[in-house]
PDB file of C-alpha atoms in Angstrom:
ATOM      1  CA  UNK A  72     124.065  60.781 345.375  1.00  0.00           C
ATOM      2  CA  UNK A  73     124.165  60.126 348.938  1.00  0.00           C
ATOM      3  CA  UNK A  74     121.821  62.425 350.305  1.00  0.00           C
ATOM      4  CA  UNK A  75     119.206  61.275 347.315  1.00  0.00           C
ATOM      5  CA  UNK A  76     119.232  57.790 349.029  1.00  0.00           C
ATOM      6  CA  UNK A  77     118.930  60.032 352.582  1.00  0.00           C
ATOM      7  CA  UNK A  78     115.743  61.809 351.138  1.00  0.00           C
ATOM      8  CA  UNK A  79     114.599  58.769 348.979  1.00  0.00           C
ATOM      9  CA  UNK A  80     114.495  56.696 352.733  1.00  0.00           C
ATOM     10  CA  UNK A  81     112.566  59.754 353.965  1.00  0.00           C
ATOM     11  CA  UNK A  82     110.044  59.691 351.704  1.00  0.00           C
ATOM     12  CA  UNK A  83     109.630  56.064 352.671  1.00  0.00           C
ATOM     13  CA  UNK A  84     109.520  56.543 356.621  1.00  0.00           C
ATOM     14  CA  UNK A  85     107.109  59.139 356.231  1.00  0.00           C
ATOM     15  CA  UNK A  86     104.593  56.972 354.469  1.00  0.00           C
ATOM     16  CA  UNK A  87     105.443  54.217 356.285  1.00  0.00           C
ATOM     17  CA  UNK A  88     106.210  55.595 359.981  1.00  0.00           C
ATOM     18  CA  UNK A  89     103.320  54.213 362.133  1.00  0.00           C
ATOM     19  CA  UNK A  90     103.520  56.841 364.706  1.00  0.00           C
ATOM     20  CA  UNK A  91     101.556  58.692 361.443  1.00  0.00           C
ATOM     21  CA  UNK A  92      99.569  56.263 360.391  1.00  0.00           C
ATOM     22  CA  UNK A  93      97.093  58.990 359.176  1.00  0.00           C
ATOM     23  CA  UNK A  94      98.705  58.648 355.585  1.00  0.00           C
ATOM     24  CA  UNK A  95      98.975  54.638 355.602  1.00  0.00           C
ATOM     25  CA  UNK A  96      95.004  55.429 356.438  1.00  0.00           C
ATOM     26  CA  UNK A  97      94.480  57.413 353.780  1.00  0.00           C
ATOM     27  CA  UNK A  98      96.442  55.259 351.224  1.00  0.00           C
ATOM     28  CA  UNK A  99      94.340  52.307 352.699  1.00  0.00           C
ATOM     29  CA  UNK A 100      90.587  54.551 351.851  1.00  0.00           C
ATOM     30  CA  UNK A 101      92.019  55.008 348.573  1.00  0.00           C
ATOM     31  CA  UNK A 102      92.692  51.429 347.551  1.00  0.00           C
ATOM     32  CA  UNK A 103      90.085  49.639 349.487  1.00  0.00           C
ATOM     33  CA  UNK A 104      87.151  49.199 346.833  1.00  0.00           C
ATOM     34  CA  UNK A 105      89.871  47.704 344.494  1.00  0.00           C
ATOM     35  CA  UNK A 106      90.988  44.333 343.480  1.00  0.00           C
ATOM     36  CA  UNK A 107      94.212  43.204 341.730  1.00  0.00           C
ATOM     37  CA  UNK A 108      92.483  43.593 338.179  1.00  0.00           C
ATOM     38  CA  UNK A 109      92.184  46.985 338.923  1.00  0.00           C
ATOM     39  CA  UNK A 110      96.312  47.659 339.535  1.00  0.00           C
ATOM     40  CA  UNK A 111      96.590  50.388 337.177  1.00  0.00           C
ATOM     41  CA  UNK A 112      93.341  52.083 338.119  1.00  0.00           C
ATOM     42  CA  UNK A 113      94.836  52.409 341.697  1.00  0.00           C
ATOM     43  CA  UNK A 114      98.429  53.111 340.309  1.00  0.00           C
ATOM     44  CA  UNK A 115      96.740  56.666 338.724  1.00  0.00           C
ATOM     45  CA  UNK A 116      95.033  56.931 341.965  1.00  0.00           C
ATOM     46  CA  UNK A 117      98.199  56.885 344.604  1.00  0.00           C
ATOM     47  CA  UNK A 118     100.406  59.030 341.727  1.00  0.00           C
ATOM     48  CA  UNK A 119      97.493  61.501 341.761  1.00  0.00           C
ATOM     49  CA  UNK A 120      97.688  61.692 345.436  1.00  0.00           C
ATOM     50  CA  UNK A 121     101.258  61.848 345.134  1.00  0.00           C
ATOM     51  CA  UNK A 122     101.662  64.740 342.319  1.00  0.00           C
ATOM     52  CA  UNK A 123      98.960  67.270 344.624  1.00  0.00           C
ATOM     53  CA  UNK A 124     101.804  66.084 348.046  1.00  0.00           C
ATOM     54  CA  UNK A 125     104.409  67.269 345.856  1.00  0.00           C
ATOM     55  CA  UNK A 126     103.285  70.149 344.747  1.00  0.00           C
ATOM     56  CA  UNK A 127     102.628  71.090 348.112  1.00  0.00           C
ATOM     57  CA  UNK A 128     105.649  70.370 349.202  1.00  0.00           C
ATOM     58  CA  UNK A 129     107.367  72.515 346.733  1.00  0.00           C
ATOM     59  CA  UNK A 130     105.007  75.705 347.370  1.00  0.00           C
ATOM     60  CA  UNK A 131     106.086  75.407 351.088  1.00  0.00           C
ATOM     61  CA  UNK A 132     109.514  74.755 350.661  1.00  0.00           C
ATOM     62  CA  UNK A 133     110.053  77.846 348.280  1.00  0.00           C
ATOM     63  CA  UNK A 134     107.436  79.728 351.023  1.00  0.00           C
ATOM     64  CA  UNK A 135     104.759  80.096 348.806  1.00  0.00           C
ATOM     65  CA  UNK A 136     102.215  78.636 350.801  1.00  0.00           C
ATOM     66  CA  UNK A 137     101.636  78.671 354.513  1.00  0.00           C
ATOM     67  CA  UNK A 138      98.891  77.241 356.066  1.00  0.00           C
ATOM     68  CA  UNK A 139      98.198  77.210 360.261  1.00  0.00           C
ATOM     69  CA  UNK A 140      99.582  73.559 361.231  1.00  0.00           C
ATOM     70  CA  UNK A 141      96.830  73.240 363.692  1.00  0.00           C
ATOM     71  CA  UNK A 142      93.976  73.522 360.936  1.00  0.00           C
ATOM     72  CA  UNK A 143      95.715  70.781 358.432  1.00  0.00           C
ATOM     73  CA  UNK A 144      96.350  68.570 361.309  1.00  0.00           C
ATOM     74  CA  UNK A 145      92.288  68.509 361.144  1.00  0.00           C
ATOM     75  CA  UNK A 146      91.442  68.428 357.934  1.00  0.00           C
ATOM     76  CA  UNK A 147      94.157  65.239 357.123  1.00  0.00           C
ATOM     77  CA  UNK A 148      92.004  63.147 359.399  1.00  0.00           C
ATOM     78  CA  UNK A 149      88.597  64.664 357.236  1.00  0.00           C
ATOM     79  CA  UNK A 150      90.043  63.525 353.821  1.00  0.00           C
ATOM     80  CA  UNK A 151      90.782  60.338 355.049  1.00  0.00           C
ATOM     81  CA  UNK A 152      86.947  60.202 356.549  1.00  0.00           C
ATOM     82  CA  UNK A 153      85.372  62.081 353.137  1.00  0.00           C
ATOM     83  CA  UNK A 154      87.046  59.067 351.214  1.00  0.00           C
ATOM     84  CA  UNK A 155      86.700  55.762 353.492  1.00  0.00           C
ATOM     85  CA  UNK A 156      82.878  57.431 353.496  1.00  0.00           C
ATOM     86  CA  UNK A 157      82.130  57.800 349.985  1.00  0.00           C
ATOM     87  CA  UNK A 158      83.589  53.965 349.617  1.00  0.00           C
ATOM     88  CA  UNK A 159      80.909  53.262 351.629  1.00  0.00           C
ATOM     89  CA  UNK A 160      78.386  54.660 349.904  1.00  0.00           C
ATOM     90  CA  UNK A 161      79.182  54.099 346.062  1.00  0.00           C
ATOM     91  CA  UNK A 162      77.262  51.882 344.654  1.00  0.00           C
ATOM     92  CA  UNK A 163      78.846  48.664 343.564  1.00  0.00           C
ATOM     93  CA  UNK A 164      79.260  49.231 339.823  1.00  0.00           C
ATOM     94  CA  UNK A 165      81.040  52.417 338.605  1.00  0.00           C
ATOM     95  CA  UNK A 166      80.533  54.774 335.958  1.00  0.00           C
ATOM     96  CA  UNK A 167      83.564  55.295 333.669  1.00  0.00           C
ATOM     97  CA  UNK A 168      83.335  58.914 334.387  1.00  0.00           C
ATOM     98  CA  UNK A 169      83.778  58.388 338.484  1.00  0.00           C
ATOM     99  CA  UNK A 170      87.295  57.551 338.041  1.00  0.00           C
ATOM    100  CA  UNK A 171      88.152  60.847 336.629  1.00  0.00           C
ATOM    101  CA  UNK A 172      86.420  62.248 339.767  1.00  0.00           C
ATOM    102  CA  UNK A 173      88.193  59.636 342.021  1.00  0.00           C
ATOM    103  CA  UNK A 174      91.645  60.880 340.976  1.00  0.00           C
ATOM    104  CA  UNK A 175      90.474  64.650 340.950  1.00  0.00           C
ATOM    105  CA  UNK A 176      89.985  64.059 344.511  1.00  0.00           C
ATOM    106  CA  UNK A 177      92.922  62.133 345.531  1.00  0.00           C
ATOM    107  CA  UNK A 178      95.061  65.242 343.780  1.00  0.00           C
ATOM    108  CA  UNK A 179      93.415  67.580 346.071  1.00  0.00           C
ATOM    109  CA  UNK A 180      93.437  65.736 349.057  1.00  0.00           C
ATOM    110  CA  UNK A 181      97.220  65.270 348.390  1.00  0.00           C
ATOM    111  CA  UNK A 182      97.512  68.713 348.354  1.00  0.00           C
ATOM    112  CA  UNK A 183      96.073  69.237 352.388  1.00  0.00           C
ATOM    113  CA  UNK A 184      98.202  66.118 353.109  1.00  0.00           C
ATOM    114  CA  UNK A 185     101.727  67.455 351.744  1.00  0.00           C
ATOM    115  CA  UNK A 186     100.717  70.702 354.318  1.00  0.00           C
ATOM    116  CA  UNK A 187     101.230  68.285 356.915  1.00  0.00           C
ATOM    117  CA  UNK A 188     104.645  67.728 356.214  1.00  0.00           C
ATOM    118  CA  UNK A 189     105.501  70.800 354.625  1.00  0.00           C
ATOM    119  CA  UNK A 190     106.981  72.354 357.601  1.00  0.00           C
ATOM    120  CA  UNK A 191     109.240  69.880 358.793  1.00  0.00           C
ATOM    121  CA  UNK A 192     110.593  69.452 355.235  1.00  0.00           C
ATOM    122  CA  UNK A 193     110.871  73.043 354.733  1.00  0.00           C
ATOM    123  CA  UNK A 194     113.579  72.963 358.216  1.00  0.00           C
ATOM    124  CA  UNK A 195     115.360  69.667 356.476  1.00  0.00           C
ATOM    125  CA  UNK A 196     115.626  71.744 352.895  1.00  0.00           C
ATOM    126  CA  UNK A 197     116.736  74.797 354.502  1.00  0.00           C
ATOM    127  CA  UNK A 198     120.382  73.720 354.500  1.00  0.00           C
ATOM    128  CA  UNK A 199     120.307  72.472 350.615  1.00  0.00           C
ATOM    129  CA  UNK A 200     121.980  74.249 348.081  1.00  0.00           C
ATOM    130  CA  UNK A 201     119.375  72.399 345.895  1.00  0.00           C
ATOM    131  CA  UNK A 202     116.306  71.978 346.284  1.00  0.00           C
ATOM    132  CA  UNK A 203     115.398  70.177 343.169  1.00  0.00           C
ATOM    133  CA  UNK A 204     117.453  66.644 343.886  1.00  0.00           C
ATOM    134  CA  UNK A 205     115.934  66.365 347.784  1.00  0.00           C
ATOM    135  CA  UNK A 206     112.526  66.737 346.714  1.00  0.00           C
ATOM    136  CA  UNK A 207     112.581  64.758 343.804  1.00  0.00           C
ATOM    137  CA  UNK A 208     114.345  61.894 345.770  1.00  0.00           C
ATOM    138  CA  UNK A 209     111.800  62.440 348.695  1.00  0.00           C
ATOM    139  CA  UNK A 210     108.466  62.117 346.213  1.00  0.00           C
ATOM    140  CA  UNK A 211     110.178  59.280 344.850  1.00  0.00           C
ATOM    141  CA  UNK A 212     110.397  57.529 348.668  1.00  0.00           C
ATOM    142  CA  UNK A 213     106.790  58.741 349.309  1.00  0.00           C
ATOM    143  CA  UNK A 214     105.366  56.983 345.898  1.00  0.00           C
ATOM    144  CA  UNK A 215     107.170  53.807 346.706  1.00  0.00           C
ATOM    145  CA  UNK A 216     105.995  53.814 350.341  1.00  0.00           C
ATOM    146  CA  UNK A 217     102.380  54.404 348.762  1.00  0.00           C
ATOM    147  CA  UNK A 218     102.558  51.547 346.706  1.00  0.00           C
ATOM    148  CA  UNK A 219     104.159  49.060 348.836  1.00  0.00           C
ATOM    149  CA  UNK A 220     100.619  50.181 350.610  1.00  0.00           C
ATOM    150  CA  UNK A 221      98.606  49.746 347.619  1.00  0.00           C
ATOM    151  CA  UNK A 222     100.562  46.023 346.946  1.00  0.00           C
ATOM    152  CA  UNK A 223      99.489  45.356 350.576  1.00  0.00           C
ATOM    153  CA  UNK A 224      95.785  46.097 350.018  1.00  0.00           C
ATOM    154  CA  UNK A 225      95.261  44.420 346.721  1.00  0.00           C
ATOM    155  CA  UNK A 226      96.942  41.307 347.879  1.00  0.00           C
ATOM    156  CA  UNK A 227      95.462  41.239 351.194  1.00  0.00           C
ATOM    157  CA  UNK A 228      91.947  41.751 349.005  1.00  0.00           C
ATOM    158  CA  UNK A 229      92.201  39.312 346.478  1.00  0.00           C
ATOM    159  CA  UNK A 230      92.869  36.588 349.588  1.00  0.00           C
ATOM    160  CA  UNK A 231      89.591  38.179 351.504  1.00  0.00           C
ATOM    161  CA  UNK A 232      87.506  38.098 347.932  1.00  0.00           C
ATOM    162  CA  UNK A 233      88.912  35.166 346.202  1.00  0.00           C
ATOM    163  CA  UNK A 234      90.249  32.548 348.602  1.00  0.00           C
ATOM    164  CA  UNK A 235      87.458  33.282 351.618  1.00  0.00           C
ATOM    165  CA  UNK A 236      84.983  34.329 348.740  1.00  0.00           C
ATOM    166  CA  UNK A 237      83.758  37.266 350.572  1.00  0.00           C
ATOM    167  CA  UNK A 238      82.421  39.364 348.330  1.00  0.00           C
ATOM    168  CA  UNK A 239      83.704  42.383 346.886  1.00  0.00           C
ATOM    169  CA  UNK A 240      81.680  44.775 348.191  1.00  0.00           C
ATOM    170  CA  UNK A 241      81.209  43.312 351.254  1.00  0.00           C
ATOM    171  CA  UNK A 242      84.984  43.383 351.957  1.00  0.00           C
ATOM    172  CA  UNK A 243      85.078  47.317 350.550  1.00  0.00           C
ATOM    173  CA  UNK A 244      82.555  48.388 352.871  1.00  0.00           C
ATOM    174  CA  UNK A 245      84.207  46.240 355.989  1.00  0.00           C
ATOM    175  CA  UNK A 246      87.902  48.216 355.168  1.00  0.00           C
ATOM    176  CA  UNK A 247      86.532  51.062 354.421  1.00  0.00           C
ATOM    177  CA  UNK A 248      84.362  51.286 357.855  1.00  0.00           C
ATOM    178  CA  UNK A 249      86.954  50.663 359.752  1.00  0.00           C
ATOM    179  CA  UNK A 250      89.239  53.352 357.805  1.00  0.00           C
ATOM    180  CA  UNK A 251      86.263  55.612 358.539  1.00  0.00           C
ATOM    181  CA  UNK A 252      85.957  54.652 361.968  1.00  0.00           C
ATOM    182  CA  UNK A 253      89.734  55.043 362.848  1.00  0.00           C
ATOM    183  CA  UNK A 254      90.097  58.457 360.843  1.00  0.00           C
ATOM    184  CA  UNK A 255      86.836  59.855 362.470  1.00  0.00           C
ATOM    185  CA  UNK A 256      88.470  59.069 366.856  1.00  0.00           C
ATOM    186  CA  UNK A 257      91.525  60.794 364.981  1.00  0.00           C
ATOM    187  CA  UNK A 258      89.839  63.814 363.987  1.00  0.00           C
ATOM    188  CA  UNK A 259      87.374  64.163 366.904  1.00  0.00           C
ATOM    189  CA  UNK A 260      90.848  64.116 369.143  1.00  0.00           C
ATOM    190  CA  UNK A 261      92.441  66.554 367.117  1.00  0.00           C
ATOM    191  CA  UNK A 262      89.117  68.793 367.673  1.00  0.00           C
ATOM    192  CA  UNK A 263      89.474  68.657 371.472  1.00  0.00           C
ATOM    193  CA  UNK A 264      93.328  68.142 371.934  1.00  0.00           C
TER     194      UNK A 264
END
């Protein structure tokens, strides 16, 4: 049980860990055209996200899937750009049909994110007898990470939108530029680094 509590804090610290902010970023594109009313929406969202990191994470650990480091270390940075952007963009009312897209997306992109980490968690697993209780205990850390986010987002919106009354979209398209803006210096320095 102990070393579920060592990969459940894991999971945490790697969403959390500001020295990789690049997932807090990406957590932050998906939740920023929300409001508290839309909790669960956002809850399918992040667990989509979540489920395409874990299975990831899984392929790589039982060597799978190997993809060159240097490639997913740019195209992290592009999902997080692809989604702050297309906040941008959407118009202000949705479709009923967009969510489905929304969350087809944020499985992918979870996918190219759990690359990131892949190899580091592959050298962690190497020593376990079992794989199963690490890397449940791990996705468990990284979904409550992602929603401490998510809590963070929604609360700080619904003070921008209801107590400042700035409105909605306005306050979408402010977080969401500056997610863009922040993701797009990370990529271009991953290009020429």
């Amino acid at each position: 049980m102990q070393d579920f509590g060592i990969y459940f804090q894991l999971g945490i610290q790697h969403l959390l860990d500001f020295s990789g902010y690049d997932h807090i970023l990406f957590v932050i594109a998906l939740s920023s055209s929300y409001l508290i009313a839309d909790w669960r929406k956002v809850i399918v969202l992040v667990t989509a996200f979540t489920v395409g990191h874990s299975l990831t994470l899984v392929l790589s650990v039982f060597n799978l899937i190997r993809v060159n480091a240097t490639l997913v270390e740019l195209l992290i940075p592009l999902t997080i750009v692809i989604t702050a952007f297309s906040n941008v963009v959407k118009r202000q009312r949705r479709q009923a049909g967009n969510d489905w897209l929304n969350y087809g997306y944020a499985l992918f992109f979870g996918l190219i994110h759990g690359l990131g980490f892949s190899n580091y968690l592959r050298s962690l697993l190497g020593q376990e007898n079992s794989l199963a209780g690490p890397l449940f205990a791990f996705n468990l850390g990284l979904e409550v990470g992602q929603l401490a986010v998510v809590f963070a987002v929604l609360v700080l919106s619904f003070i921008v939108t209801g107590v400042f009354a700035v409105h909605r979209r306005n306050w979408s398209f402010f977080l969401s530029s500056a997610t863009f803006g922040i993701a797009l210096v990370m990529m271009l320095e991953r290009i020429g680094g």
